[in-house]
Amino acid sequence: MSTSSQAGAGGNKPSAPLLSPVPSVRGPNIRSDVLLVLALAALPMLAGAVLPWVLLRPNRLAPGDYLRLPPPLMALMVLLALLPILSARFTPRLTWLAAGLTVFTTFWVLGQQTHSALLGQAEFARASAAAGVWLFGLGALIASYGAGLLLAGRRKALTWVWLPAVLILVWGGHLSGWSVLVEGRNEGPRWVQELVQHLRLVGTALGLSTLIGVPLAVWAAGRERVAVTVLGAANAIQTLPSLALLGLLIAPLSALSNAFPALRQAGISGIGIAPALTAMTLYALLPILRNGVVALRGVPVGTVDAARGMGMTGTQIFWRVQVPLALPVWLTGIRQAAVLLVGVASVAALIGAGGLGTYIFKGLQSAAADLILLGAVPAALLAIGVDAALRGLELWLGRRFGRVG
Amino acid sequence: MIELQALQKRYGETYAVRDLNLVFAEGVLTALLGPSGCGKTTTLRMINRLIEPTGGRVLLRGEDTHSLKPETLRRGIGYVIQQIGLFPHLNVAQNVATVPDLLGRPARDTARRVDELLDLVGLNPDEYRHKKPAELSGGQAQRVGVARALAADPPVLLMDEPFGALDPLARDKLQDAFREIQRGLKKTVIMVTHDIDEALRLADRIALMNAGELAQFGTPDDLIHRPASSFVRQFLGEDAALRQLAGRRAADFVRPGDPAGLPTVEAHLNARSALGIMLREGSDALAVTEEGQVTGVLHWRDLQTVPRLSAEFIPDERG
Ligand SMILES: Nc1ncnc2c1ncn2[C@@H]1O[C@H](COP(=O)(O)OP(=O)(O)OP(=O)(O)O)[C@@H](O)[C@H]1O
Ligand SMILES: [Mg+2]
């Protein structure tokens, strides 16, 4: 904040320091790190370029043929794989564009190849992405990450430049030959329903756990013994894998619903959603509670004491001193909870709560990779989106309340 | 102004403060002095009820503070603690405005008051108003702390080692600045310190405590020249009189007289140096000079009673 205001003041009258050459923020050390990342990104891309891109099957369950890229395109993709690292070496300012281009081209070539593979095939034929796409795409994403290291602050967002372009590709039907989207089209409104259900599960669990966790954290933070116990328990549980924990939580809950057949007969979805939400809420409670307690206890005693000495009431101290000082750390906990929930909600389908997990488990049962992706890819994107959105909120609030240090 | 009656604070079996009777007169700066753990902070915090006494009472203008709401009481009393007391998420102006805001004073008046106070404590308002505490040096932060305590113009100021965390140079400067401020404002100040020099330098009265009890209450001269016990004498040290002189300028002791033939001392030097010159030159009076001009004479016997901060203690009125 202070630097920007200084820059603003300096804009009125030219001052000597502003005219001198601006040293690069990124020193030579960071540059060599970036080159290493981009080299690591080039390897899977090179491998991906020569591996098969499309698996063509007469229907979604039958075995099929692997198709490679035609040689000229393969050569082009090899060149493209080297573009980010070459750009970082010679035109580092544009590396984000080069990396974005590799990601975009992955989708573009996938769409183009699936379409041409399906030409003249029967209606049930499926063209899926094969190893080449995955490797090239993985390398391209690593390259995007590497390019992000060359950018500072808000400009980091430029590494996502490919996302709107890819969305336009999807919108325009260029990817409509890709088996995942074919499945999506077949599922149509049901898929949208599951997505909404997924969001609803996450939103409800996050809302509930915030409603419970925030007052609980406030209560625990003020009590030494309780706080220590809460922190210990939260840290212990955090070390368990999320799936295992969800399983542990689901078992007693489903046992409960089994014990009362009347409940079960009231409708599967009703029973399915209730235990899933309970489990998810409990799970999201941990980061919110833990970060809340840590954040509130991190408020310096001297500051609170001064507030009391100034004549603030308990409520005023809470809202004017403790909350603003605790907010950044606390919000981080809520963000972690939200991202966790997007993942955990995928498992909720196991107990009939619906959501994108439905496709993942359906796909697993019938060994249909496309169905799995139909659930997994949007779930992953959702997690990234939620993370980015809440990060933005944190930054904004941090700036408003003037985070310290 | 403030009266402690049989004030007591007990933690389990041990007394942090025991049967304390004290009167803090209006407009007087009293230092609560004593070794670590003797109950200074406890006493101070019982006055604004950050600690509730287990016995006795505190009277503020004759009124038992227990009959007031703690928040109301505290908003009428300035409170300064070491560095950490500033709110790190608020800028300097917002920090200073805390109590006026709590009292619901109009924002425009408060903004003007904040500027006045920053000027008073020697910080340029335009430069410092929008800074965050993290951007301040220890000395600057403590100046803001003093400004904040004065913001609602409380008649009483409680200070707990306000200059304790500063390096000696910054501490001297801030003590001088505070002495000037207090000369003008005449607040009733109670200042906790374990620094004898600070107490001798700033305080009109010293309440020396030992193990939760009052060892002696009086002017610095009383304690130095008429110690009530061997503890008092030991605590102040045999060189207490010299330390007291070190905190005063030669100019503070000047009276009109005939400077002819006397050794000279510069007005800005401290009184201990003046004494040193007397010893070296074998003279019981010195001519005090300021920028080469003789301003008066300093007598040996005057060094035995050191002038105090408040007007009532200063021997002769000087324009
Ligand atoms: N909450 C408490 N519980 C038990 N004992 C306490 C508590 N607070 C203070 N004491 C004890 O009371 C005594 C006086 O403490 P106080 O903080 O008033 O000392 P102090 O004179 O301010 O010392 P210092 O110069 O080190 O700040 C100390 O012996 C301390 O151990
Ligand atoms: Mg103390």
Tab-separated table of C-alpha atoms in Angstrom, chain A:
chain	number	residue	atom	x	y	z
A	1	MET	CA	0.000	0.000	0.000
A	2	SER	CA	2.751	2.395	0.922
A	3	THR	CA	4.698	1.753	-2.247
A	4	SER	CA	1.701	2.441	-4.444
A	5	SER	CA	0.940	5.693	-2.666
A	6	GLN	CA	4.570	6.733	-3.024
A	7	ALA	CA	4.453	5.965	-6.703
A	8	GLY	CA	1.291	8.026	-6.960
A	9	ALA	CA	2.878	10.983	-5.244
A	10	GLY	CA	5.986	10.680	-7.377
A	11	GLY	CA	3.892	10.806	-10.522
A	12	ASN	CA	3.218	14.504	-10.080
A	13	LYS	CA	6.801	15.627	-10.152
A	14	PRO	CA	9.567	13.597	-11.738
A	15	SER	CA	12.081	12.618	-9.088
A	16	ALA	CA	15.562	11.327	-9.641
A	17	PRO	CA	15.155	7.758	-8.329
A	18	LEU	CA	12.225	7.124	-10.638
A	19	LEU	CA	14.270	8.060	-13.687
A	20	SER	CA	17.134	5.743	-12.933
A	21	PRO	CA	16.904	2.275	-14.517
A	22	VAL	CA	14.547	0.055	-12.568
A	23	PRO	CA	16.365	-3.092	-11.419
A	24	SER	CA	14.630	-6.325	-12.349
A	25	VAL	CA	12.584	-7.658	-9.439
A	26	ARG	CA	13.514	-11.203	-10.401
A	27	GLY	CA	17.210	-11.781	-10.003
A	28	PRO	CA	19.316	-14.246	-11.991
A	29	ASN	CA	18.736	-16.973	-9.371
A	30	ILE	CA	15.019	-17.013	-9.829
A	31	ARG	CA	15.458	-16.982	-13.573
A	32	SER	CA	17.500	-20.178	-13.476
A	33	ASP	CA	14.838	-21.752	-11.257
A	34	VAL	CA	12.248	-20.885	-13.856
A	35	LEU	CA	14.359	-22.360	-16.612
A	36	LEU	CA	14.587	-25.576	-14.617
A	37	VAL	CA	10.819	-25.738	-14.155
A	38	LEU	CA	10.259	-25.052	-17.837
A	39	ALA	CA	12.784	-27.726	-18.797
A	40	LEU	CA	10.908	-30.172	-16.563
A	41	ALA	CA	7.712	-29.080	-18.296
A	42	ALA	CA	9.184	-29.658	-21.748
A	43	LEU	CA	9.966	-33.326	-21.041
A	44	PRO	CA	6.369	-34.617	-20.670
A	45	MET	CA	5.307	-32.372	-23.526
A	46	LEU	CA	7.942	-33.872	-25.834
A	47	ALA	CA	6.934	-37.372	-24.795
A	48	GLY	CA	3.279	-36.476	-25.196
A	49	ALA	CA	3.798	-35.160	-28.696
A	50	VAL	CA	5.027	-38.533	-29.980
A	51	LEU	CA	2.618	-40.749	-27.986
A	52	PRO	CA	-0.923	-41.589	-29.166
A	53	TRP	CA	-3.443	-38.754	-28.695
A	54	VAL	CA	-6.726	-40.488	-29.355
A	55	LEU	CA	-8.256	-43.816	-28.362
A	56	LEU	CA	-10.983	-44.710	-30.826
A	57	ARG	CA	-13.542	-47.323	-29.741
A	58	PRO	CA	-16.712	-48.594	-31.444
A	59	ASN	CA	-18.599	-47.953	-28.170
A	60	ARG	CA	-17.731	-46.647	-24.734
A	61	LEU	CA	-16.841	-50.020	-23.197
A	62	ALA	CA	-15.210	-51.871	-26.114
A	63	PRO	CA	-11.421	-52.036	-26.645
A	64	GLY	CA	-10.122	-49.761	-29.413
A	65	ASP	CA	-7.251	-48.367	-31.475
A	66	TYR	CA	-4.660	-45.793	-30.400
A	67	LEU	CA	-4.080	-43.025	-32.922
A	68	ARG	CA	-0.935	-40.864	-33.105
A	69	LEU	CA	-0.754	-37.341	-34.448
A	70	PRO	CA	0.019	-37.004	-38.177
A	71	PRO	CA	3.802	-36.371	-38.585
A	72	PRO	CA	3.624	-32.642	-39.547
A	73	LEU	CA	1.423	-31.918	-36.524
A	74	MET	CA	3.703	-34.042	-34.357
A	75	ALA	CA	6.677	-31.933	-35.467
A	76	LEU	CA	4.732	-28.784	-34.705
A	77	MET	CA	3.893	-30.041	-31.224
A	78	VAL	CA	7.556	-30.854	-30.571
A	79	LEU	CA	8.418	-27.277	-31.456
A	80	LEU	CA	5.576	-26.004	-29.293
A	81	ALA	CA	6.871	-28.072	-26.366
A	82	LEU	CA	10.122	-26.102	-26.542
A	83	LEU	CA	8.446	-22.709	-26.949
A	84	PRO	CA	8.041	-21.795	-23.244
A	85	ILE	CA	11.658	-22.481	-22.332
A	86	LEU	CA	12.940	-20.692	-25.435
A	87	SER	CA	10.696	-17.768	-24.628
A	88	ALA	CA	11.937	-17.635	-21.039
A	89	ARG	CA	15.493	-17.563	-22.350
A	90	PHE	CA	14.991	-14.825	-24.937
A	91	THR	CA	11.706	-12.995	-24.296
A	92	PRO	CA	10.869	-13.633	-20.610
A	93	ARG	CA	8.156	-10.962	-20.706
A	94	LEU	CA	6.072	-13.145	-23.029
A	95	THR	CA	6.629	-16.546	-21.458
A	96	TRP	CA	3.113	-16.507	-19.995
A	97	LEU	CA	1.760	-16.258	-23.517
A	98	ALA	CA	3.920	-19.129	-24.760
A	99	ALA	CA	2.865	-21.338	-21.847
A	100	GLY	CA	-0.781	-20.392	-22.276
A	101	LEU	CA	-0.486	-21.262	-25.928
A	102	THR	CA	0.733	-24.784	-25.105
A	103	VAL	CA	-2.253	-25.399	-22.811
A	104	PHE	CA	-4.693	-23.997	-25.332
A	105	THR	CA	-3.181	-25.990	-28.179
A	106	THR	CA	-3.528	-29.195	-26.147
A	107	PHE	CA	-7.281	-28.707	-26.119
A	108	TRP	CA	-7.428	-27.454	-29.663
A	109	VAL	CA	-5.511	-30.417	-31.092
A	110	LEU	CA	-7.558	-32.794	-28.923
A	111	GLY	CA	-10.785	-31.385	-30.353
A	112	GLN	CA	-9.482	-31.418	-33.878
A	113	GLN	CA	-8.114	-35.005	-33.611
A	114	THR	CA	-11.235	-36.450	-31.981
A	115	HIS	CA	-13.417	-34.893	-34.670
A	116	SER	CA	-11.329	-36.293	-37.497
A	117	ALA	CA	-11.144	-39.730	-35.800
A	118	LEU	CA	-14.914	-39.903	-35.529
A	119	LEU	CA	-15.485	-39.055	-39.214
A	120	GLY	CA	-17.431	-41.915	-40.822
A	121	GLN	CA	-17.815	-43.799	-37.511
A	122	ALA	CA	-21.073	-45.064	-36.050
A	123	GLU	CA	-23.048	-43.059	-33.487
A	124	PHE	CA	-21.806	-45.032	-30.478
A	125	ALA	CA	-18.146	-44.654	-31.352
A	126	ARG	CA	-16.075	-42.831	-28.754
A	127	ALA	CA	-12.864	-40.878	-29.237
A	128	SER	CA	-11.107	-40.382	-25.899
A	129	ALA	CA	-7.950	-38.612	-24.924
A	130	ALA	CA	-4.947	-40.956	-24.739
A	131	ALA	CA	-1.593	-40.728	-22.930
A	132	GLY	CA	-0.224	-38.103	-25.330
A	133	VAL	CA	-2.888	-35.577	-24.377
A	134	TRP	CA	-2.425	-36.141	-20.676
A	135	LEU	CA	1.350	-35.844	-20.796
A	136	PHE	CA	1.333	-32.842	-23.083
A	137	GLY	CA	-1.373	-31.186	-21.001
A	138	LEU	CA	0.494	-31.894	-17.769
A	139	GLY	CA	3.679	-30.394	-19.205
A	140	ALA	CA	1.745	-27.394	-20.470
A	141	LEU	CA	0.271	-26.747	-16.999
A	142	ILE	CA	3.719	-27.043	-15.428
A	143	ALA	CA	4.948	-24.536	-18.003
A	144	SER	CA	2.109	-22.198	-17.015
A	145	TYR	CA	3.146	-22.497	-13.410
A	146	GLY	CA	6.762	-21.819	-14.338
A	147	ALA	CA	5.744	-18.789	-16.380
A	148	GLY	CA	3.862	-17.534	-13.327
A	149	LEU	CA	7.152	-17.407	-11.416
A	150	LEU	CA	8.329	-14.717	-13.821
A	151	LEU	CA	5.310	-12.555	-13.047
A	152	ALA	CA	4.766	-10.512	-9.909
A	153	GLY	CA	1.578	-9.727	-8.009
A	154	ARG	CA	-1.577	-9.269	-9.987
A	155	ARG	CA	0.113	-10.103	-13.293
A	156	LYS	CA	0.270	-13.734	-12.149
A	157	ALA	CA	-3.338	-13.976	-13.344
A	158	LEU	CA	-1.980	-13.866	-16.912
A	159	THR	CA	-0.987	-17.531	-16.583
A	160	TRP	CA	-4.711	-18.337	-16.747
A	161	VAL	CA	-5.050	-16.646	-20.119
A	162	TRP	CA	-5.790	-20.015	-21.769
A	163	LEU	CA	-8.866	-20.676	-19.626
A	164	PRO	CA	-11.305	-18.295	-21.348
A	165	ALA	CA	-9.953	-19.398	-24.736
A	166	VAL	CA	-10.594	-23.053	-23.879
A	167	LEU	CA	-14.065	-22.233	-22.590
A	168	ILE	CA	-14.804	-20.568	-25.921
A	169	LEU	CA	-13.579	-23.739	-27.678
A	170	VAL	CA	-15.979	-25.828	-25.584
A	171	TRP	CA	-18.794	-23.358	-26.114
A	172	GLY	CA	-18.223	-23.283	-29.854
A	173	GLY	CA	-18.437	-27.083	-30.073
A	174	HIS	CA	-14.837	-27.583	-31.132
A	175	LEU	CA	-14.374	-30.202	-28.399
A	176	SER	CA	-17.734	-31.864	-28.942
A	177	GLY	CA	-16.034	-34.959	-30.370
A	178	TRP	CA	-14.142	-35.627	-27.127
A	179	SER	CA	-15.707	-38.594	-25.384
A	180	VAL	CA	-15.950	-36.826	-22.049
A	181	LEU	CA	-18.086	-34.099	-23.541
A	182	VAL	CA	-20.073	-36.655	-25.494
A	183	GLU	CA	-20.930	-38.304	-22.203
A	184	GLY	CA	-21.658	-34.893	-20.799
A	185	ARG	CA	-24.014	-34.133	-23.649
A	186	ASN	CA	-25.763	-37.453	-23.175
A	187	GLU	CA	-26.134	-36.779	-19.482
A	188	GLY	CA	-27.144	-33.186	-20.195
A	189	PRO	CA	-29.475	-31.767	-17.545
A	190	ARG	CA	-28.639	-34.578	-15.108
A	191	TRP	CA	-25.007	-33.502	-15.148
A	192	VAL	CA	-25.997	-29.934	-14.390
A	193	GLN	CA	-28.149	-31.264	-11.564
A	194	GLU	CA	-25.243	-33.172	-10.077
A	195	LEU	CA	-23.012	-30.127	-10.368
A	196	VAL	CA	-25.612	-28.029	-8.566
A	197	GLN	CA	-26.002	-30.771	-5.971
A	198	HIS	CA	-22.227	-30.785	-5.513
A	199	LEU	CA	-22.185	-27.035	-4.994
A	200	ARG	CA	-25.138	-27.282	-2.662
A	201	LEU	CA	-23.389	-29.916	-0.528
A	202	VAL	CA	-20.222	-27.823	-0.336
A	203	GLY	CA	-22.088	-24.604	0.354
A	204	THR	CA	-24.313	-26.091	3.035
A	205	ALA	CA	-21.474	-27.901	4.806
A	206	LEU	CA	-19.276	-24.795	4.659
A	207	GLY	CA	-22.106	-22.626	5.953
A	208	LEU	CA	-22.922	-25.012	8.779
A	209	SER	CA	-19.327	-25.521	9.814
A	210	THR	CA	-18.715	-21.764	9.764
A	211	LEU	CA	-21.826	-21.160	11.843
A	212	ILE	CA	-20.700	-23.751	14.368
A	213	GLY	CA	-16.952	-23.299	14.094
A	214	VAL	CA	-16.714	-19.532	14.481
A	215	PRO	CA	-18.504	-19.233	17.835
A	216	LEU	CA	-16.819	-22.424	18.993
A	217	ALA	CA	-13.392	-21.022	18.138
A	218	VAL	CA	-14.203	-17.798	19.965
A	219	TRP	CA	-15.299	-19.798	22.972
A	220	ALA	CA	-12.280	-22.120	22.882
A	221	ALA	CA	-9.709	-19.392	22.271
A	222	GLY	CA	-10.520	-17.726	25.561
A	223	ARG	CA	-9.961	-20.895	27.573
A	224	GLU	CA	-6.434	-22.208	27.899
A	225	ARG	CA	-7.277	-25.875	28.538
A	226	VAL	CA	-10.030	-26.047	25.929
A	227	ALA	CA	-7.872	-24.313	23.341
A	228	VAL	CA	-4.970	-26.702	23.845
A	229	THR	CA	-7.308	-29.694	23.627
A	230	VAL	CA	-9.005	-28.382	20.500
A	231	LEU	CA	-5.706	-27.656	18.797
A	232	GLY	CA	-4.327	-31.066	19.706
A	233	ALA	CA	-7.410	-32.879	18.460
A	234	ALA	CA	-7.625	-30.834	15.278
A	235	ASN	CA	-3.976	-31.420	14.452
A	236	ALA	CA	-4.265	-35.143	15.133
A	237	ILE	CA	-7.319	-35.504	12.922
A	238	GLN	CA	-5.731	-33.377	10.226
A	239	THR	CA	-3.009	-35.978	9.807
A	240	LEU	CA	-5.600	-38.591	8.793
A	241	PRO	CA	-6.293	-38.784	5.056
A	242	SER	CA	-9.600	-37.130	4.260
A	243	LEU	CA	-11.071	-40.263	2.718
A	244	ALA	CA	-10.287	-42.360	5.763
A	245	LEU	CA	-11.821	-39.776	8.023
A	246	LEU	CA	-14.944	-39.531	5.946
A	247	GLY	CA	-15.201	-43.310	6.046
A	248	LEU	CA	-14.766	-43.267	9.813
A	249	LEU	CA	-17.476	-40.656	10.158
A	250	ILE	CA	-19.836	-42.282	7.712
A	251	ALA	CA	-19.700	-45.733	9.277
A	252	PRO	CA	-21.384	-44.857	12.584
A	253	LEU	CA	-23.846	-42.569	10.851
A	254	SER	CA	-24.962	-45.149	8.329
A	255	ALA	CA	-25.139	-47.691	11.148
A	256	LEU	CA	-27.495	-45.292	12.833
A	257	SER	CA	-29.727	-45.005	9.803
A	258	ASN	CA	-29.637	-48.767	9.371
A	259	ALA	CA	-30.796	-49.140	12.941
A	260	PHE	CA	-33.963	-47.217	12.125
A	261	PRO	CA	-35.499	-48.791	9.013
A	262	ALA	CA	-38.278	-46.229	9.094
A	263	LEU	CA	-35.726	-43.555	8.269
A	264	ARG	CA	-34.394	-45.584	5.396
A	265	GLN	CA	-37.824	-46.099	3.932
A	266	ALA	CA	-38.481	-42.369	4.000
A	267	GLY	CA	-36.325	-42.102	0.868
A	268	ILE	CA	-32.723	-42.945	0.052
A	269	SER	CA	-31.695	-39.421	-0.888
A	270	GLY	CA	-32.993	-38.064	2.393
A	271	ILE	CA	-30.846	-40.470	4.329
A	272	GLY	CA	-27.971	-40.121	1.899
A	273	ILE	CA	-27.676	-36.373	2.207
A	274	ALA	CA	-28.049	-36.134	5.967
A	275	PRO	CA	-25.097	-38.328	6.951
A	276	ALA	CA	-22.971	-36.908	4.143
A	277	LEU	CA	-23.622	-33.369	5.308
A	278	THR	CA	-22.936	-34.328	8.910
A	279	ALA	CA	-19.624	-35.868	7.967
A	280	MET	CA	-18.641	-32.987	5.696
A	281	THR	CA	-19.583	-30.392	8.297
A	282	LEU	CA	-17.518	-32.125	10.948
A	283	TYR	CA	-14.592	-32.383	8.600
A	284	ALA	CA	-14.706	-28.722	7.548
A	285	LEU	CA	-15.078	-27.752	11.177
A	286	LEU	CA	-11.470	-28.720	11.866
A	287	PRO	CA	-9.598	-26.130	9.805
A	288	ILE	CA	-12.098	-23.421	10.714
A	289	LEU	CA	-11.845	-24.214	14.404
A	290	ARG	CA	-8.091	-24.685	14.395
A	291	ASN	CA	-7.269	-21.561	12.419
A	292	GLY	CA	-9.817	-19.608	14.418
A	293	VAL	CA	-8.239	-20.589	17.705
A	294	VAL	CA	-4.717	-19.997	16.410
A	295	ALA	CA	-5.699	-16.645	14.914
A	296	LEU	CA	-7.526	-15.372	17.979
A	297	ARG	CA	-4.771	-16.515	20.311
A	298	GLY	CA	-2.244	-14.892	18.002
A	299	VAL	CA	-3.690	-11.467	18.790
A	300	PRO	CA	-1.035	-9.952	21.078
A	301	VAL	CA	-2.107	-9.865	24.747
A	302	GLY	CA	-0.651	-6.380	25.018
A	303	THR	CA	-2.945	-5.141	22.284
A	304	VAL	CA	-6.025	-6.570	23.944
A	305	ASP	CA	-4.859	-5.213	27.289
A	306	ALA	CA	-4.415	-1.753	25.774
A	307	ALA	CA	-7.906	-1.973	24.301
A	308	ARG	CA	-9.295	-2.811	27.709
A	309	GLY	CA	-7.285	-0.014	29.271
A	310	MET	CA	-8.743	2.430	26.731
A	311	GLY	CA	-12.182	1.498	27.991
A	312	MET	CA	-13.442	-0.835	25.256
A	313	THR	CA	-16.125	-3.291	26.283
A	314	GLY	CA	-15.658	-7.001	25.633
A	315	THR	CA	-17.799	-6.762	22.511
A	316	GLN	CA	-15.894	-3.761	21.218
A	317	ILE	CA	-12.561	-5.502	21.812
A	318	PHE	CA	-13.831	-8.523	19.908
A	319	TRP	CA	-15.077	-6.627	16.861
A	320	ARG	CA	-12.577	-3.782	16.718
A	321	VAL	CA	-9.392	-5.556	17.712
A	322	GLN	CA	-9.582	-9.326	17.781
A	323	VAL	CA	-11.606	-9.940	14.626
A	324	PRO	CA	-9.644	-7.661	12.295
A	325	LEU	CA	-6.339	-9.018	13.589
A	326	ALA	CA	-7.470	-12.647	13.403
A	327	LEU	CA	-9.294	-12.400	10.083
A	328	PRO	CA	-6.508	-13.188	7.590
A	329	VAL	CA	-5.446	-16.417	9.296
A	330	TRP	CA	-9.025	-17.356	9.966
A	331	LEU	CA	-10.075	-16.838	6.363
A	332	THR	CA	-7.224	-19.088	5.311
A	333	GLY	CA	-8.832	-21.797	7.441
A	334	ILE	CA	-12.201	-21.254	5.808
A	335	ARG	CA	-10.592	-21.387	2.378
A	336	GLN	CA	-8.835	-24.650	3.242
A	337	ALA	CA	-12.154	-26.010	4.473
A	338	ALA	CA	-13.909	-25.014	1.243
A	339	VAL	CA	-11.272	-26.630	-0.964
A	340	LEU	CA	-11.305	-29.780	1.175
A	341	LEU	CA	-15.081	-29.918	0.935
A	342	VAL	CA	-15.080	-29.809	-2.859
A	343	GLY	CA	-12.970	-32.968	-2.737
A	344	VAL	CA	-14.789	-34.646	0.108
A	345	ALA	CA	-18.162	-33.947	-1.532
A	346	SER	CA	-17.049	-36.178	-4.406
A	347	VAL	CA	-16.979	-39.066	-1.966
A	348	ALA	CA	-20.443	-38.231	-0.698
A	349	ALA	CA	-21.890	-39.958	-3.752
A	350	LEU	CA	-20.766	-43.220	-2.138
A	351	ILE	CA	-23.583	-42.903	0.355
A	352	GLY	CA	-26.100	-41.645	-2.131
A	353	ALA	CA	-25.809	-37.947	-1.547
A	354	GLY	CA	-25.262	-37.236	-5.230
A	355	GLY	CA	-22.870	-34.658	-6.615
A	356	LEU	CA	-20.134	-34.985	-9.224
A	357	GLY	CA	-18.856	-38.041	-7.374
A	358	THR	CA	-21.801	-39.920	-8.850
A	359	TYR	CA	-19.989	-39.980	-12.202
A	360	ILE	CA	-16.682	-40.901	-10.671
A	361	PHE	CA	-18.132	-43.993	-8.986
A	362	LYS	CA	-20.347	-44.924	-11.919
A	363	GLY	CA	-17.297	-44.700	-14.132
A	364	LEU	CA	-15.207	-46.767	-11.727
A	365	GLN	CA	-17.848	-49.480	-11.580
A	366	SER	CA	-18.131	-49.789	-15.347
A	367	ALA	CA	-14.462	-49.015	-16.054
A	368	ALA	CA	-15.520	-46.071	-18.200
A	369	ALA	CA	-12.751	-43.490	-17.918
A	370	ASP	CA	-14.822	-40.819	-19.672
A	371	LEU	CA	-17.485	-40.940	-16.991
A	372	ILE	CA	-14.826	-40.630	-14.293
A	373	LEU	CA	-13.439	-37.561	-15.987
A	374	LEU	CA	-16.903	-36.093	-16.330
A	375	GLY	CA	-16.975	-35.975	-12.546
A	376	ALA	CA	-13.319	-35.505	-11.699
A	377	VAL	CA	-12.353	-32.662	-14.048
A	378	PRO	CA	-15.144	-30.278	-13.011
A	379	ALA	CA	-14.530	-31.160	-9.360
A	380	ALA	CA	-10.855	-30.260	-9.748
A	381	LEU	CA	-11.698	-27.029	-11.580
A	382	LEU	CA	-14.223	-26.222	-8.880
A	383	ALA	CA	-11.581	-26.644	-6.189
A	384	ILE	CA	-9.211	-24.351	-8.074
A	385	GLY	CA	-11.969	-21.796	-8.628
A	386	VAL	CA	-13.088	-21.790	-4.995
A	387	ASP	CA	-9.486	-21.449	-3.868
A	388	ALA	CA	-8.842	-18.517	-6.202
A	389	ALA	CA	-12.080	-16.748	-5.279
A	390	LEU	CA	-11.476	-17.007	-1.538
A	391	ARG	CA	-7.841	-16.009	-1.952
A	392	GLY	CA	-9.052	-12.883	-3.687
A	393	LEU	CA	-11.449	-12.205	-0.837
A	394	GLU	CA	-8.611	-12.664	1.666
A	395	LEU	CA	-6.388	-10.225	-0.206
A	396	TRP	CA	-9.150	-7.661	-0.402
A	397	LEU	CA	-10.041	-7.938	3.256
A	398	GLY	CA	-6.373	-7.991	4.213
A	399	ARG	CA	-5.890	-4.720	2.384
A	400	ARG	CA	-9.017	-3.191	3.893
A	401	PHE	CA	-8.074	-4.048	7.431
A	402	GLY	CA	-4.384	-3.424	6.796
A	403	ARG	CA	-2.789	-6.722	7.548
A	404	VAL	CA	0.423	-6.458	9.525
A	405	GLY	CA	3.811	-7.903	8.768
